[in-house]
PDB file of C-alpha atoms in Angstrom:
ATOM      1  CA  UNK W 145       7.030  22.795  35.820  1.00 78.00           C
ATOM      2  CA  UNK W 146       4.646  22.775  38.912  1.00 84.00           C
ATOM      3  CA  UNK W 147       2.628  19.730  39.703  1.00 90.00           C
ATOM      4  CA  UNK W 148      -0.886  20.966  40.572  1.00 95.00           C
ATOM      5  CA  UNK W 149      -2.833  20.555  43.671  1.00 96.00           C
ATOM      6  CA  UNK W 150      -5.227  17.412  42.367  1.00 95.00           C
ATOM      7  CA  UNK W 151      -8.922  17.211  43.937  1.00 96.00           C
ATOM      8  CA  UNK W 152      -8.200  18.599  47.492  1.00 96.00           C
ATOM      9  CA  UNK W 153     -12.101  18.123  47.726  1.00 96.00           C
ATOM     10  CA  UNK W 154     -11.466  14.408  47.655  1.00 95.00           C
ATOM     11  CA  UNK W 155     -14.273  13.274  45.522  1.00 97.00           C
ATOM     12  CA  UNK W 156     -12.242  10.537  44.062  1.00 95.00           C
ATOM     13  CA  UNK W 157     -11.460   9.352  47.229  1.00 94.00           C
ATOM     14  CA  UNK W 158     -14.928   9.362  48.439  1.00 95.00           C
ATOM     15  CA  UNK W 159     -16.222   7.706  45.184  1.00 95.00           C
ATOM     16  CA  UNK W 160     -13.674   5.094  45.513  1.00 93.00           C
ATOM     17  CA  UNK W 161     -14.341   4.519  49.299  1.00 92.00           C
ATOM     18  CA  UNK W 162     -18.181   3.472  48.183  1.00 94.00           C
ATOM     19  CA  UNK W 163     -16.561   0.426  46.354  1.00 96.00           C
ATOM     20  CA  UNK W 164     -17.149  -2.576  48.539  1.00 96.00           C
ATOM     21  CA  UNK W 165     -15.413  -4.956  46.319  1.00 97.00           C
ATOM     22  CA  UNK W 166     -11.916  -3.155  47.078  1.00 97.00           C
ATOM     23  CA  UNK W 167     -12.286  -4.299  50.626  1.00 96.00           C
ATOM     24  CA  UNK W 168      -9.672  -6.946  51.678  1.00 96.00           C
ATOM     25  CA  UNK W 169      -9.468  -7.426  47.660  1.00 97.00           C
ATOM     26  CA  UNK W 170      -6.296  -8.694  45.699  1.00 98.00           C
ATOM     27  CA  UNK W 171      -6.229  -5.741  43.521  1.00 97.00           C
ATOM     28  CA  UNK W 172      -4.536  -4.979  40.223  1.00 97.00           C
ATOM     29  CA  UNK W 173      -4.153  -1.553  38.978  1.00 96.00           C
ATOM     30  CA  UNK W 174      -3.359  -1.136  35.138  1.00 96.00           C
ATOM     31  CA  UNK W 175      -1.514   2.505  34.610  1.00 93.00           C
ATOM     32  CA  UNK W 176      -0.498   2.810  38.146  1.00 94.00           C
ATOM     33  CA  UNK W 177       2.007   5.268  37.144  1.00 92.00           C
ATOM     34  CA  UNK W 178       3.522   6.644  40.250  1.00 91.00           C
ATOM     35  CA  UNK W 179       0.755   5.609  42.833  1.00 92.00           C
ATOM     36  CA  UNK W 180      -1.321   8.789  43.022  1.00 91.00           C
ATOM     37  CA  UNK W 181      -4.507   7.005  42.670  1.00 92.00           C
ATOM     38  CA  UNK W 182      -3.847   3.935  44.390  1.00 94.00           C
ATOM     39  CA  UNK W 183      -2.837   5.287  47.614  1.00 92.00           C
ATOM     40  CA  UNK W 184      -6.303   6.571  47.902  1.00 92.00           C
ATOM     41  CA  UNK W 185      -7.818   3.119  48.258  1.00 94.00           C
ATOM     42  CA  UNK W 186      -4.747   0.706  48.547  1.00 93.00           C
ATOM     43  CA  UNK W 187      -5.110   0.625  52.907  1.00 92.00           C
ATOM     44  CA  UNK W 188      -8.478  -0.952  52.243  1.00 94.00           C
ATOM     45  CA  UNK W 189      -7.093  -3.954  49.711  1.00 96.00           C
ATOM     46  CA  UNK W 190      -5.362  -7.004  50.896  1.00 96.00           C
ATOM     47  CA  UNK W 191      -2.728  -5.724  48.599  1.00 96.00           C
ATOM     48  CA  UNK W 192      -2.118  -4.066  45.145  1.00 96.00           C
ATOM     49  CA  UNK W 193      -0.304  -4.924  42.566  1.00 96.00           C
ATOM     50  CA  UNK W 194       0.288  -1.727  40.003  1.00 95.00           C
ATOM     51  CA  UNK W 195       1.233  -2.229  36.289  1.00 95.00           C
ATOM     52  CA  UNK W 196       2.666   0.470  33.942  1.00 94.00           C
ATOM     53  CA  UNK W 197       4.690   0.527  30.951  1.00 93.00           C
ATOM     54  CA  UNK W 198       7.328   3.288  32.224  1.00 92.00           C
ATOM     55  CA  UNK W 199       9.890   2.127  34.458  1.00 91.00           C
ATOM     56  CA  UNK W 200      10.746   6.022  35.885  1.00 92.00           C
ATOM     57  CA  UNK W 201       6.857   6.190  37.315  1.00 92.00           C
ATOM     58  CA  UNK W 202       7.205   2.474  38.607  1.00 92.00           C
ATOM     59  CA  UNK W 203      10.243   3.425  40.626  1.00 90.00           C
ATOM     60  CA  UNK W 204       8.657   6.675  42.154  1.00 91.00           C
ATOM     61  CA  UNK W 205       5.507   4.270  43.096  1.00 92.00           C
ATOM     62  CA  UNK W 206       7.999   1.684  44.556  1.00 90.00           C
ATOM     63  CA  UNK W 207       9.716   4.476  46.600  1.00 90.00           C
ATOM     64  CA  UNK W 208       6.749   6.056  47.816  1.00 90.00           C
ATOM     65  CA  UNK W 209       5.366   2.851  48.998  1.00 89.00           C
ATOM     66  CA  UNK W 210       7.978   2.388  51.367  1.00 87.00           C
ATOM     67  CA  UNK W 211       6.737   5.228  53.346  1.00 86.00           C
ATOM     68  CA  UNK W 212       3.213   3.823  53.657  1.00 86.00           C
ATOM     69  CA  UNK W 213       3.576   1.013  56.241  1.00 82.00           C
ATOM     70  CA  UNK W 214      -0.389  -0.001  55.931  1.00 80.00           C
ATOM     71  CA  UNK W 215      -0.192  -0.581  52.213  1.00 85.00           C
ATOM     72  CA  UNK W 216       0.747  -3.885  50.712  1.00 92.00           C
ATOM     73  CA  UNK W 217       1.997  -2.957  47.329  1.00 93.00           C
ATOM     74  CA  UNK W 218       4.457  -3.966  44.531  1.00 92.00           C
ATOM     75  CA  UNK W 219       4.839  -3.226  40.836  1.00 92.00           C
ATOM     76  CA  UNK W 220       5.326  -4.701  37.520  1.00 93.00           C
ATOM     77  CA  UNK W 221       6.546  -3.193  34.323  1.00 94.00           C
ATOM     78  CA  UNK W 222       4.161  -4.389  31.377  1.00 92.00           C
ATOM     79  CA  UNK W 223       1.215  -4.128  29.037  1.00 92.00           C
ATOM     80  CA  UNK W 224      -2.249  -4.757  30.052  1.00 93.00           C
ATOM     81  CA  UNK W 225      -2.821  -6.788  27.036  1.00 93.00           C
ATOM     82  CA  UNK W 226      -0.313  -9.672  28.564  1.00 93.00           C
ATOM     83  CA  UNK W 227      -0.207  -9.603  32.369  1.00 94.00           C
ATOM     84  CA  UNK W 228       2.048 -12.274  33.917  1.00 94.00           C
ATOM     85  CA  UNK W 229      -0.437 -13.939  36.181  1.00 96.00           C
ATOM     86  CA  UNK W 230      -2.231 -17.022  36.196  1.00 96.00           C
ATOM     87  CA  UNK W 231      -6.026 -16.721  35.417  1.00 97.00           C
ATOM     88  CA  UNK W 232      -8.242 -16.161  38.501  1.00 97.00           C
ATOM     89  CA  UNK W 233      -5.421 -14.529  40.548  1.00 97.00           C
ATOM     90  CA  UNK W 234      -7.069 -11.138  41.457  1.00 98.00           C
ATOM     91  CA  UNK W 235     -10.608 -10.278  42.843  1.00 98.00           C
ATOM     92  CA  UNK W 236     -10.127  -6.295  41.395  1.00 98.00           C
ATOM     93  CA  UNK W 237      -8.905  -4.762  38.470  1.00 98.00           C
ATOM     94  CA  UNK W 238      -8.354  -0.987  38.358  1.00 97.00           C
ATOM     95  CA  UNK W 239      -8.073   0.791  34.986  1.00 95.00           C
ATOM     96  CA  UNK W 240      -6.772   4.046  36.646  1.00 87.00           C
ATOM     97  CA  UNK W 241      -7.162   7.103  33.935  1.00 87.00           C
ATOM     98  CA  UNK W 242      -6.041   4.075  31.444  1.00 85.00           C
ATOM     99  CA  UNK W 243      -8.332   2.576  29.371  1.00 88.00           C
TER     100      UNK W 243
ATOM    101  CA  UNK T 249      -8.415  -1.999  24.396  1.00 88.00           C
ATOM    102  CA  UNK T 250     -10.812  -5.148  23.905  1.00 92.00           C
ATOM    103  CA  UNK T 251      -7.458  -7.170  24.452  1.00 94.00           C
ATOM    104  CA  UNK T 252      -6.802  -5.609  27.662  1.00 95.00           C
ATOM    105  CA  UNK T 253     -10.100  -6.126  28.968  1.00 96.00           C
ATOM    106  CA  UNK T 254     -10.166  -9.734  27.577  1.00 96.00           C
ATOM    107  CA  UNK T 255      -7.065 -10.208  29.771  1.00 96.00           C
ATOM    108  CA  UNK T 256      -8.317  -8.784  32.726  1.00 97.00           C
ATOM    109  CA  UNK T 257     -11.619 -11.007  32.495  1.00 97.00           C
ATOM    110  CA  UNK T 258      -8.605 -14.002  32.484  1.00 97.00           C
ATOM    111  CA  UNK T 259      -6.948 -12.854  35.526  1.00 97.00           C
ATOM    112  CA  UNK T 260     -10.180 -11.978  37.500  1.00 98.00           C
ATOM    113  CA  UNK T 261     -11.652 -14.554  39.799  1.00 97.00           C
ATOM    114  CA  UNK T 262     -15.286 -15.479  39.106  1.00 95.00           C
ATOM    115  CA  UNK T 263     -17.301 -12.320  40.165  1.00 93.00           C
ATOM    116  CA  UNK T 264     -14.410 -10.374  40.201  1.00 97.00           C
ATOM    117  CA  UNK T 265     -14.872  -6.897  39.429  1.00 97.00           C
ATOM    118  CA  UNK T 266     -13.340  -4.227  37.226  1.00 96.00           C
ATOM    119  CA  UNK T 267     -13.189  -0.735  37.800  1.00 97.00           C
ATOM    120  CA  UNK T 268     -12.965   1.876  34.754  1.00 97.00           C
ATOM    121  CA  UNK T 269     -12.301   5.072  35.750  1.00 96.00           C
ATOM    122  CA  UNK T 270     -11.020   7.840  33.652  1.00 95.00           C
ATOM    123  CA  UNK T 271     -11.596  11.568  32.863  1.00 94.00           C
ATOM    124  CA  UNK T 272     -14.381  12.356  30.010  1.00 93.00           C
ATOM    125  CA  UNK T 273     -13.384  14.817  27.237  1.00 88.00           C
ATOM    126  CA  UNK T 274     -15.968  17.586  27.928  1.00 90.00           C
ATOM    127  CA  UNK T 275     -13.899  20.339  27.391  1.00 93.00           C
ATOM    128  CA  UNK T 276     -13.439  21.509  30.981  1.00 95.00           C
ATOM    129  CA  UNK T 277     -13.688  24.958  32.364  1.00 96.00           C
ATOM    130  CA  UNK T 278     -10.904  26.904  33.134  1.00 97.00           C
ATOM    131  CA  UNK T 279     -11.643  29.360  36.347  1.00 97.00           C
ATOM    132  CA  UNK T 280      -9.628  32.294  38.122  1.00 97.00           C
ATOM    133  CA  UNK T 281     -10.189  32.201  41.722  1.00 96.00           C
ATOM    134  CA  UNK T 282      -9.361  34.954  43.857  1.00 92.00           C
ATOM    135  CA  UNK T 283     -11.057  36.942  47.243  1.00 89.00           C
ATOM    136  CA  UNK T 284     -13.264  38.799  44.695  1.00 86.00           C
ATOM    137  CA  UNK T 285     -14.542  35.066  43.693  1.00 91.00           C
ATOM    138  CA  UNK T 286     -14.814  32.817  40.622  1.00 94.00           C
ATOM    139  CA  UNK T 287     -14.335  34.180  37.365  1.00 95.00           C
ATOM    140  CA  UNK T 288     -14.985  31.560  34.164  1.00 96.00           C
ATOM    141  CA  UNK T 289     -11.934  32.165  31.415  1.00 96.00           C
ATOM    142  CA  UNK T 290     -13.486  29.778  29.140  1.00 96.00           C
ATOM    143  CA  UNK T 291     -12.861  26.101  28.425  1.00 96.00           C
ATOM    144  CA  UNK T 292     -10.170  23.989  27.589  1.00 94.00           C
ATOM    145  CA  UNK T 293     -10.438  22.282  24.077  1.00 93.00           C
ATOM    146  CA  UNK T 294     -10.358  18.243  24.447  1.00 89.00           C
ATOM    147  CA  UNK T 295     -11.277  17.805  20.947  1.00 87.00           C
ATOM    148  CA  UNK T 296      -8.112  15.514  20.309  1.00 84.00           C
ATOM    149  CA  UNK T 297      -9.071  13.257  22.971  1.00 84.00           C
ATOM    150  CA  UNK T 298     -12.364  12.373  21.843  1.00 89.00           C
ATOM    151  CA  UNK T 299     -11.873   9.270  19.556  1.00 89.00           C
ATOM    152  CA  UNK T 300      -9.804   7.922  22.683  1.00 89.00           C
ATOM    153  CA  UNK T 301     -13.084   8.210  24.629  1.00 91.00           C
ATOM    154  CA  UNK T 302     -15.322   6.702  22.162  1.00 93.00           C
ATOM    155  CA  UNK T 303     -12.746   3.801  21.735  1.00 94.00           C
ATOM    156  CA  UNK T 304     -12.831   3.302  25.297  1.00 94.00           C
ATOM    157  CA  UNK T 305     -17.053   3.404  25.627  1.00 95.00           C
ATOM    158  CA  UNK T 306     -16.826   1.180  22.449  1.00 96.00           C
ATOM    159  CA  UNK T 307     -14.660  -1.348  24.001  1.00 96.00           C
ATOM    160  CA  UNK T 308     -16.461  -1.803  27.082  1.00 97.00           C
ATOM    161  CA  UNK T 309     -19.774  -1.933  25.167  1.00 96.00           C
ATOM    162  CA  UNK T 310     -18.418  -4.913  23.235  1.00 96.00           C
ATOM    163  CA  UNK T 311     -17.033  -6.675  26.228  1.00 96.00           C
ATOM    164  CA  UNK T 312     -20.522  -6.714  28.088  1.00 96.00           C
ATOM    165  CA  UNK T 313     -22.298  -7.380  24.952  1.00 96.00           C
ATOM    166  CA  UNK T 314     -20.334 -10.568  24.470  1.00 95.00           C
ATOM    167  CA  UNK T 315     -21.173 -11.601  28.121  1.00 95.00           C
ATOM    168  CA  UNK T 316     -17.817 -11.464  29.788  1.00 96.00           C
ATOM    169  CA  UNK T 317     -19.019  -8.502  32.000  1.00 97.00           C
ATOM    170  CA  UNK T 318     -22.087  -7.258  33.441  1.00 96.00           C
ATOM    171  CA  UNK T 319     -22.414  -3.329  34.150  1.00 95.00           C
ATOM    172  CA  UNK T 320     -22.982  -2.906  37.910  1.00 95.00           C
ATOM    173  CA  UNK T 321     -22.886   0.847  38.775  1.00 92.00           C
ATOM    174  CA  UNK T 322     -22.118   4.011  36.664  1.00 95.00           C
ATOM    175  CA  UNK T 323     -21.260   7.626  38.178  1.00 96.00           C
ATOM    176  CA  UNK T 324     -19.762  10.792  37.421  1.00 97.00           C
ATOM    177  CA  UNK T 325     -18.052  13.304  39.676  1.00 97.00           C
ATOM    178  CA  UNK T 326     -15.744  16.283  39.040  1.00 97.00           C
ATOM    179  CA  UNK T 327     -11.893  16.405  39.781  1.00 97.00           C
ATOM    180  CA  UNK T 328     -10.493  19.641  40.047  1.00 97.00           C
ATOM    181  CA  UNK T 329      -6.554  20.522  39.193  1.00 97.00           C
ATOM    182  CA  UNK T 330      -5.321  23.899  40.920  1.00 98.00           C
ATOM    183  CA  UNK T 331      -2.289  25.958  40.150  1.00 97.00           C
ATOM    184  CA  UNK T 332      -1.106  29.093  41.437  1.00 95.00           C
ATOM    185  CA  UNK T 333      -0.780  31.077  38.233  1.00 95.00           C
ATOM    186  CA  UNK T 334      -2.033  30.813  34.719  1.00 95.00           C
ATOM    187  CA  UNK T 335       1.656  30.417  33.700  1.00 95.00           C
ATOM    188  CA  UNK T 336       1.908  27.245  35.299  1.00 96.00           C
ATOM    189  CA  UNK T 337      -1.414  26.102  34.345  1.00 96.00           C
ATOM    190  CA  UNK T 338       0.036  26.537  30.939  1.00 95.00           C
ATOM    191  CA  UNK T 339       3.410  24.799  31.609  1.00 95.00           C
ATOM    192  CA  UNK T 340       1.759  21.709  32.620  1.00 94.00           C
ATOM    193  CA  UNK T 341      -1.070  21.411  29.992  1.00 93.00           C
ATOM    194  CA  UNK T 342       1.732  21.866  27.420  1.00 91.00           C
ATOM    195  CA  UNK T 343       4.044  19.168  29.191  1.00 91.00           C
ATOM    196  CA  UNK T 344       1.246  16.906  30.213  1.00 89.00           C
ATOM    197  CA  UNK T 345      -1.825  17.235  28.142  1.00 88.00           C
ATOM    198  CA  UNK T 346      -0.643  17.964  24.891  1.00 85.00           C
ATOM    199  CA  UNK T 347      -1.643  15.015  23.276  1.00 85.00           C
ATOM    200  CA  UNK T 348      -5.168  15.534  24.560  1.00 84.00           C
ATOM    201  CA  UNK T 349      -6.105  18.742  24.737  1.00 87.00           C
ATOM    202  CA  UNK T 350      -5.167  22.237  23.626  1.00 90.00           C
ATOM    203  CA  UNK T 351      -5.444  25.791  25.243  1.00 92.00           C
ATOM    204  CA  UNK T 352      -7.638  28.439  23.010  1.00 94.00           C
ATOM    205  CA  UNK T 353      -5.424  31.447  22.506  1.00 95.00           C
ATOM    206  CA  UNK T 354      -8.347  33.615  23.258  1.00 95.00           C
ATOM    207  CA  UNK T 355      -9.132  31.631  26.330  1.00 96.00           C
ATOM    208  CA  UNK T 356      -5.534  31.710  27.676  1.00 96.00           C
ATOM    209  CA  UNK T 357      -5.308  35.819  27.128  1.00 96.00           C
ATOM    210  CA  UNK T 358      -8.978  36.189  29.182  1.00 96.00           C
ATOM    211  CA  UNK T 359      -7.524  33.950  31.695  1.00 96.00           C
ATOM    212  CA  UNK T 360      -4.150  36.340  31.996  1.00 95.00           C
ATOM    213  CA  UNK T 361      -6.334  39.603  31.956  1.00 95.00           C
ATOM    214  CA  UNK T 362      -8.305  38.140  34.883  1.00 95.00           C
ATOM    215  CA  UNK T 363      -5.224  36.832  37.067  1.00 94.00           C
ATOM    216  CA  UNK T 364      -3.843  40.802  36.465  1.00 92.00           C
ATOM    217  CA  UNK T 365      -7.217  42.207  37.426  1.00 91.00           C
ATOM    218  CA  UNK T 366      -7.254  40.022  40.635  1.00 88.00           C
ATOM    219  CA  UNK T 367      -5.808  42.104  43.707  1.00 72.00           C
ATOM    220  CA  UNK T 368      -4.645  39.292  45.653  1.00 79.00           C
ATOM    221  CA  UNK T 369      -3.036  35.983  45.158  1.00 86.00           C
ATOM    222  CA  UNK T 370      -5.202  33.604  42.265  1.00 93.00           C
ATOM    223  CA  UNK T 371      -5.629  30.153  41.736  1.00 96.00           C
ATOM    224  CA  UNK T 372      -6.256  28.816  38.294  1.00 97.00           C
ATOM    225  CA  UNK T 373      -8.781  25.747  38.418  1.00 97.00           C
ATOM    226  CA  UNK T 374      -9.574  23.445  35.811  1.00 97.00           C
ATOM    227  CA  UNK T 375     -12.232  21.134  36.577  1.00 97.00           C
ATOM    228  CA  UNK T 376     -12.912  17.525  34.734  1.00 95.00           C
ATOM    229  CA  UNK T 377     -15.740  15.310  34.676  1.00 96.00           C
ATOM    230  CA  UNK T 378     -14.725  11.761  35.795  1.00 96.00           C
ATOM    231  CA  UNK T 379     -16.145   8.689  34.818  1.00 96.00           C
ATOM    232  CA  UNK T 380     -16.557   5.838  37.255  1.00 97.00           C
ATOM    233  CA  UNK T 381     -17.868   2.398  36.443  1.00 97.00           C
ATOM    234  CA  UNK T 382     -17.530  -1.078  37.891  1.00 97.00           C
ATOM    235  CA  UNK T 383     -18.377  -4.287  36.077  1.00 97.00           C
ATOM    236  CA  UNK T 384     -18.743  -7.915  37.384  1.00 97.00           C
ATOM    237  CA  UNK T 385     -17.132 -10.540  35.562  1.00 97.00           C
ATOM    238  CA  UNK T 386     -19.475 -13.232  33.913  1.00 95.00           C
ATOM    239  CA  UNK T 387     -18.857 -16.790  33.316  1.00 87.00           C
ATOM    240  CA  UNK T 388     -18.977 -17.827  29.716  1.00 80.00           C
ATOM    241  CA  UNK T 389     -20.053 -21.072  28.548  1.00 65.00           C
ATOM    242  CA  UNK T 390     -18.256 -23.873  26.813  1.00 45.00           C
ATOM    243  CA  UNK T 391     -18.449 -21.933  23.371  1.00 48.00           C
ATOM    244  CA  UNK T 392     -17.101 -18.992  25.283  1.00 52.00           C
ATOM    245  CA  UNK T 393     -16.708 -15.542  23.764  1.00 57.00           C
ATOM    246  CA  UNK T 394     -13.397 -14.977  24.205  1.00 61.00           C
ATOM    247  CA  UNK T 395     -11.415 -14.331  20.683  1.00 52.00           C
ATOM    248  CA  UNK T 396     -14.903 -13.272  19.092  1.00 48.00           C
ATOM    249  CA  UNK T 397     -14.356 -10.009  17.784  1.00 47.00           C
ATOM    250  CA  UNK T 398     -17.634  -9.441  16.000  1.00 41.00           C
TER     251      UNK T 398
END
C-alpha cells in the first residue's frame, strides 16, 4: 500500500503556526501515532511527549525523532483517560485527530 | 471522551490550552487531476464516522458547559491527500479508512473512467475538511464540576 502525499499545501502547518500557546510550551500530544503531526509544530515547543495506545507507531515516532535534532520528544504508551503525569504538568494538550 | 478531556484538564497548568484537531465527516470530494484539469469523480461516503463526530462535539460541549474549559478559537481548513492512481487510493482507503468511510462503487467506477481518459499521468485527490479549535483551562471552585456527568 502506498502512503499518500498529505497536505502539500501546508494548510495544517500554517494553522498550527498561528497558535501562540505552542511557543516554548510543555506539550503532550494524545494520539501522536508516528509523529506526522508532531514534527509540524514541535520545533517551537519546549518539549513534546507523544501518547498512543499502539507501541509500533510510537517506535516509528521515536526513531524519527532521532533525526530531528531541534526537537525534544519522547513517547509514552497509554490511554488518554489515565495519563501517568502529575496535575499541572503541561501547558498544552493536543488531540491529534484523536478526539 | 469526556474522561479524556477531564484528564487533560487535570494535567494542564492553570490557563493551559487544549487543542482539538480532527477531520470532519463531510463526505469529502474525490478529484482526478491531470494536465487537462480537475475532474470531480464524486464523494467519499463518510456516514459511518458521523456518530463519532457528534460524540466528540458533545464531549467538548459538556466540559465547556461544566466550566472546565473556555472556548477560544475555532477554524476550518482543507487537508488534501494525493495518490498517483485510483488503485492506490482505493487500497489505502480499504486499509486505513474502512472503519470510517466507504467508497461508493459508482464513484470508484467514474474515477477509473476519468483516470483512463486522462492522456498523461494523473493524481487522485481527496480533500477533507478539518476542524481546529483551542480551549483554555478554567479553574473550578471548591464544589468543582469534575465527576459531574450530567
